CSV table of C-alpha atoms in Angstrom, one decimal:
chain,number,residue,atom,x,y,z
A,1,MET,CA,8.8,3.6,-14.0
A,2,GLU,CA,10.3,2.2,-10.6
A,3,SER,CA,8.6,3.0,-7.6
A,4,VAL,CA,10.0,6.2,-5.4
A,5,ILE,CA,10.9,5.8,-1.7
A,6,GLN,CA,8.3,7.4,0.2
A,7,LYS,CA,8.8,8.6,4.3
A,8,ASN,CA,7.7,6.0,6.5
A,9,ASP,CA,8.5,3.2,4.1
A,10,LEU,CA,10.5,0.3,5.7
A,11,LEU,CA,13.7,-1.0,3.9
A,12,SER,CA,15.3,-3.9,3.5
A,13,ILE,CA,19.2,-3.1,2.9
A,14,SER,CA,21.7,-5.7,1.9
A,15,VAL,CA,25.4,-5.3,1.8
A,16,SER,CA,28.1,-7.6,0.3
A,17,SER,CA,31.8,-7.2,-0.4
A,18,LEU,CA,35.3,-8.9,-1.1
A,19,ASN,CA,36.1,-8.6,2.4
A,20,PRO,CA,33.3,-10.7,3.8
A,21,GLU,CA,34.6,-10.0,7.7
A,22,ALA,CA,34.1,-6.3,7.0
A,23,SER,CA,30.2,-6.6,5.9
A,24,PRO,CA,28.1,-8.0,8.8
A,25,VAL,CA,28.2,-4.4,10.5
A,26,PHE,CA,26.4,-3.0,7.4
A,27,ASN,CA,23.8,-5.8,7.7
A,28,ILE,CA,23.0,-6.0,11.6
A,29,PRO,CA,19.4,-4.2,10.9
A,30,ASN,CA,18.2,-6.7,8.6
A,31,GLN,CA,18.5,-9.5,10.8
A,32,ALA,CA,15.5,-11.1,12.7
A,33,ALA,CA,14.7,-10.4,16.3
A,34,SER,CA,12.6,-11.7,18.9
A,35,VAL,CA,10.0,-9.0,20.3
A,36,SER,CA,7.0,-9.2,22.3
A,37,SER,CA,3.7,-9.1,20.8
A,38,LEU,CA,2.9,-5.0,21.5
A,39,SER,CA,6.2,-3.8,21.3
A,40,ILE,CA,8.0,-2.2,18.4
A,41,ALA,CA,11.6,-2.3,19.2
A,42,SER,CA,14.0,0.5,18.0
A,43,ASN,CA,17.2,-0.5,16.7
A,44,PRO,CA,20.0,1.9,17.3
A,45,MET,CA,21.7,1.3,14.0
A,46,GLY,CA,18.4,2.6,12.4
A,47,GLY,CA,16.1,-0.5,12.0
A,48,ILE,CA,13.0,-1.5,13.6
A,49,SER,CA,11.4,-4.4,14.5
A,50,SER,CA,7.4,-4.5,14.1
A,51,GLY,CA,5.3,-6.2,17.1
A,52,GLY,CA,4.8,-10.0,17.6
A,53,SER,CA,6.0,-12.8,19.4
A,54,THR,CA,7.8,-14.7,16.9
A,55,GLN,CA,11.1,-13.7,14.8
A,56,GLN,CA,10.4,-10.5,13.2
A,57,PRO,CA,12.3,-9.1,10.1
A,58,LEU,CA,14.3,-5.7,10.9
A,59,GLY,CA,14.7,-2.8,8.3
A,60,TYR,CA,15.7,0.7,8.1
A,61,LEU,CA,12.4,3.1,8.5
A,62,VAL,CA,12.3,6.2,6.2
A,63,SER,CA,11.9,8.9,8.9
A,64,SER,CA,9.5,12.1,8.5
A,65,GLU,CA,12.5,13.9,7.4
A,66,GLY,CA,12.8,11.2,4.4
A,67,THR,CA,16.4,9.8,5.8
A,68,ILE,CA,17.3,6.9,7.4
A,69,LYS,CA,20.4,6.2,9.7
A,70,PHE,CA,23.0,3.9,8.0
A,71,PRO,CA,25.8,2.1,10.0
A,72,VAL,CA,29.0,4.1,10.1
A,73,LEU,CA,27.8,6.1,7.1
A,74,GLY,CA,25.2,8.1,9.3
A,75,THR,CA,22.3,9.9,8.0
A,76,ILE,CA,21.3,8.9,4.6
A,77,GLN,CA,18.7,10.8,2.3
A,78,ALA,CA,16.1,8.2,0.9
A,79,ALA,CA,12.8,9.7,0.5
A,80,GLY,CA,12.4,10.8,-3.1
A,81,ILE,CA,14.5,8.8,-5.0
A,82,THR,CA,14.4,5.1,-6.3
A,83,LYS,CA,16.0,2.0,-4.9
A,84,LYS,CA,18.4,1.8,-7.8
A,85,GLN,CA,19.3,5.5,-6.7
A,86,LEU,CA,19.8,4.5,-3.2
A,87,GLU,CA,21.7,1.4,-4.2
A,88,GLN,CA,24.3,3.4,-6.4
A,89,SER,CA,24.3,6.3,-3.3
A,90,LEU,CA,25.4,3.8,-0.6
A,91,THR,CA,28.1,2.1,-2.8
A,92,ASN,CA,30.0,5.2,-3.5
A,93,SER,CA,29.8,6.0,-0.3
A,94,LEU,CA,31.4,2.8,1.0
A,95,THR,CA,34.1,2.8,-1.8
A,96,GLU,CA,34.7,6.6,-1.2
A,97,LYS,CA,35.1,6.1,2.2
A,98,LYS,CA,37.6,2.5,1.7
A,99,LEU,CA,35.2,0.8,4.2
A,100,LEU,CA,34.3,-2.0,2.0
A,101,ILE,CA,36.2,-3.6,-1.5
A,102,ASP,CA,33.8,-3.5,-4.5
A,103,PRO,CA,30.5,-3.5,-2.1
A,104,ILE,CA,27.4,-4.5,-3.6
A,105,VAL,CA,24.2,-3.2,-2.0
A,106,ASN,CA,20.6,-4.6,-2.3
A,107,VAL,CA,17.6,-2.2,-1.6
A,108,ARG,CA,14.0,-3.6,-1.3
A,109,PHE,CA,10.6,-2.5,0.3
A,110,LEU,CA,9.7,-4.6,3.6
A,111,ASN,CA,6.0,-2.7,3.3
A,112,PHE,CA,5.0,-3.0,-0.2
A,113,ARG,CA,1.2,-3.1,-0.4
A,114,VAL,CA,-1.7,-2.1,-1.9
A,115,THR,CA,-5.2,-1.6,-1.5
A,116,VAL,CA,-8.5,-2.7,-3.5
A,117,LEU,CA,-11.6,-0.7,-2.1
A,118,GLY,CA,-15.2,-0.4,-3.7
A,119,GLU,CA,-17.3,-3.1,-5.6
A,120,VAL,CA,-15.1,-5.9,-4.8
A,121,ALA,CA,-16.3,-9.0,-3.0
A,122,ARG,CA,-13.6,-8.4,-0.4
A,123,PRO,CA,-11.9,-4.9,0.0
A,124,THR,CA,-8.6,-5.4,1.5
A,125,THR,CA,-4.7,-4.4,1.6
A,126,ILE,CA,-2.1,-6.6,0.4
A,127,ASN,CA,1.0,-7.1,1.2
A,128,VAL,CA,3.5,-8.2,-1.5
A,129,GLY,CA,6.6,-9.7,-0.6
A,130,ASN,CA,8.2,-10.0,-4.3
A,131,GLU,CA,7.4,-6.6,-5.0
A,132,LYS,CA,5.3,-7.1,-8.2
A,133,ILE,CA,2.0,-7.4,-8.4
A,134,SER,CA,-0.7,-6.3,-11.5
A,135,VAL,CA,-4.1,-4.7,-11.0
A,136,LEU,CA,-5.8,-7.5,-12.2
A,137,GLU,CA,-4.0,-9.8,-9.8
A,138,ALA,CA,-4.7,-7.4,-7.0
A,139,LEU,CA,-8.5,-7.7,-7.9
A,140,GLY,CA,-8.4,-11.2,-7.9
A,141,LEU,CA,-6.8,-11.4,-4.5
A,142,ALA,CA,-9.9,-9.3,-3.3
A,143,GLY,CA,-12.4,-11.6,-4.7
A,144,ASP,CA,-12.9,-9.8,-8.2
A,145,LEU,CA,-15.4,-7.2,-9.0
A,146,THR,CA,-19.1,-7.5,-7.9
A,147,ILE,CA,-21.6,-7.5,-11.0
A,148,TYR,CA,-22.2,-3.8,-9.6
A,149,GLY,CA,-18.5,-2.7,-10.3
A,150,LYS,CA,-17.6,-0.4,-13.3
A,151,ARG,CA,-15.1,-2.6,-15.5
A,152,ASP,CA,-14.4,0.3,-17.9
A,153,ASN,CA,-13.6,2.9,-15.3
A,154,VAL,CA,-11.4,1.8,-12.4
A,155,LEU,CA,-9.5,4.2,-10.0
A,156,LEU,CA,-6.2,3.8,-9.5
A,157,ILE,CA,-4.8,6.8,-6.7
A,158,ARG,CA,-1.1,6.7,-6.6
A,159,GLU,CA,1.3,8.8,-4.9
A,160,GLU,CA,3.6,10.8,-7.3
A,161,GLY,CA,6.2,13.2,-5.4
A,162,PRO,CA,4.0,15.1,-2.7
A,163,ASN,CA,0.6,14.6,-4.7
A,164,LYS,CA,-1.9,11.7,-5.1
A,165,VAL,CA,-2.5,11.7,-8.9
A,166,ILE,CA,-5.8,9.6,-10.0
A,167,HIS,CA,-5.5,7.3,-13.2
A,168,ARG,CA,-8.3,5.6,-15.0
A,169,ILE,CA,-8.4,2.2,-16.4
A,170,ASN,CA,-10.5,-0.1,-18.3
A,171,LEU,CA,-10.6,-3.6,-17.9
A,172,ASN,CA,-12.3,-4.4,-21.0
A,173,SER,CA,-9.8,-3.0,-23.3
A,174,GLU,CA,-6.7,-5.1,-24.5
A,175,LYS,CA,-4.8,-2.0,-24.3
A,176,ILE,CA,-4.4,-2.7,-20.3
A,177,LEU,CA,-1.6,-5.4,-20.8
A,178,THR,CA,0.7,-2.4,-22.2
A,179,SER,CA,-0.7,0.2,-19.9
A,180,PRO,CA,1.7,1.8,-17.7
A,181,TYR,CA,-0.7,1.3,-14.7
A,182,TYR,CA,-0.8,-2.5,-15.3
A,183,TYR,CA,1.4,-3.1,-12.8
A,184,LEU,CA,0.9,-1.2,-9.4
A,185,LYS,CA,3.3,0.3,-7.1
A,186,THR,CA,3.5,0.4,-3.4
A,187,ASN,CA,0.9,2.6,-1.7
A,188,ASP,CA,-1.4,2.3,-4.9
A,189,ILE,CA,-5.2,2.5,-4.1
A,190,VAL,CA,-7.4,0.8,-6.4
A,191,TYR,CA,-11.4,1.7,-6.2
A,192,VAL,CA,-14.2,0.2,-8.3
A,193,GLU,CA,-16.8,2.7,-8.5
A,194,PRO,CA,-20.7,1.4,-8.3
A,195,ASN,CA,-22.2,1.2,-11.9
A,196,ASN,CA,-25.5,3.0,-12.6
A,197,ALA,CA,-27.7,0.1,-11.6
A,198,LYS,CA,-26.1,0.2,-8.2
A,199,VAL,CA,-26.6,4.0,-8.0
A,200,ALA,CA,-30.2,3.9,-8.8
A,201,SER,CA,-30.9,0.8,-6.6
A,202,THR,CA,-29.4,3.0,-3.4
A,203,SER,CA,-30.9,6.0,-4.6
A,204,ARG,CA,-34.8,4.1,-4.5
A,205,THR,CA,-34.0,2.7,-1.3
A,206,GLN,CA,-32.8,6.1,0.4
A,207,GLN,CA,-36.1,7.9,-1.2
A,208,LEU,CA,-38.4,4.7,0.2
A,209,LEU,CA,-36.8,4.6,3.7
A,210,PRO,CA,-38.3,7.7,5.2
A,211,ILE,CA,-41.7,6.8,3.4
A,212,ILE,CA,-41.4,3.2,5.0
A,213,LEU,CA,-40.2,4.7,8.2
A,214,SER,CA,-43.2,7.3,8.3
A,215,GLY,CA,-45.7,4.4,7.4
A,216,LEU,CA,-44.6,2.3,10.4
A,217,SER,CA,-44.8,5.5,12.9
A,218,PHE,CA,-48.2,6.1,11.6
A,219,VAL,CA,-49.1,2.3,12.7
A,220,ALA,CA,-47.4,2.4,15.7
A,221,ILE,CA,-49.7,5.6,16.6
A,222,ILE,CA,-53.0,4.3,15.5
A,223,LEU,CA,-52.3,0.7,17.4
A,224,THR,CA,-51.6,2.8,20.4
A,225,TYR,CA,-54.6,4.6,20.4
A,226,SER,CA,-56.7,1.8,19.7
A,227,ILE,CA,-55.1,-0.1,22.6
A,228,ARG,CA,-56.1,3.2,25.1
A,229,HIS,CA,-59.5,3.1,24.1
A,230,ASN,CA,-60.4,-0.6,24.0
């Protein structure tokens, strides 16, 4: 199932056609621009560039209303549909308005990212340039699970429409390779829960810590009393 475009997604939209002299105006927001290290520059055609002192890619930021501002066509609904549906919508509009001859529209995510948390060596957020990453690849980039991670009950938190839905993945099962959750989608969160050994260890530490602190406080009081009476 293809990822659905969400509010605040950053999209790259490229357009080509049989009349190349008319196409460049629709590709201006995708061109690179130099911006200062602390600024976020707005583009009058609906694109934005992130901060940085080097060349930064521009793109279309999906607004809080779920729309983008596309050259000539104006406001276009983007959130809630797939990339292919947005491509088809733009192609139809460009054709119906006779702006281009046989336009070809390609939409990509510029902010495709997944987050890996919990019992892994390096909890991290991963930016995925090619928009394709499996749960095993994501865990590998996070340094793999620690010895305390639950391999048979990894949580996948995914945005499905307005809701966040939790799915569970068993890394020990061969069925993972054919699971609909094997490949991650943008904004997915993978959380590796601690196993019983880690939970028990943490519980013992929490139980012993007050006793240790109380013991140290008692020793300190005895030492202070002894010093005062010597």
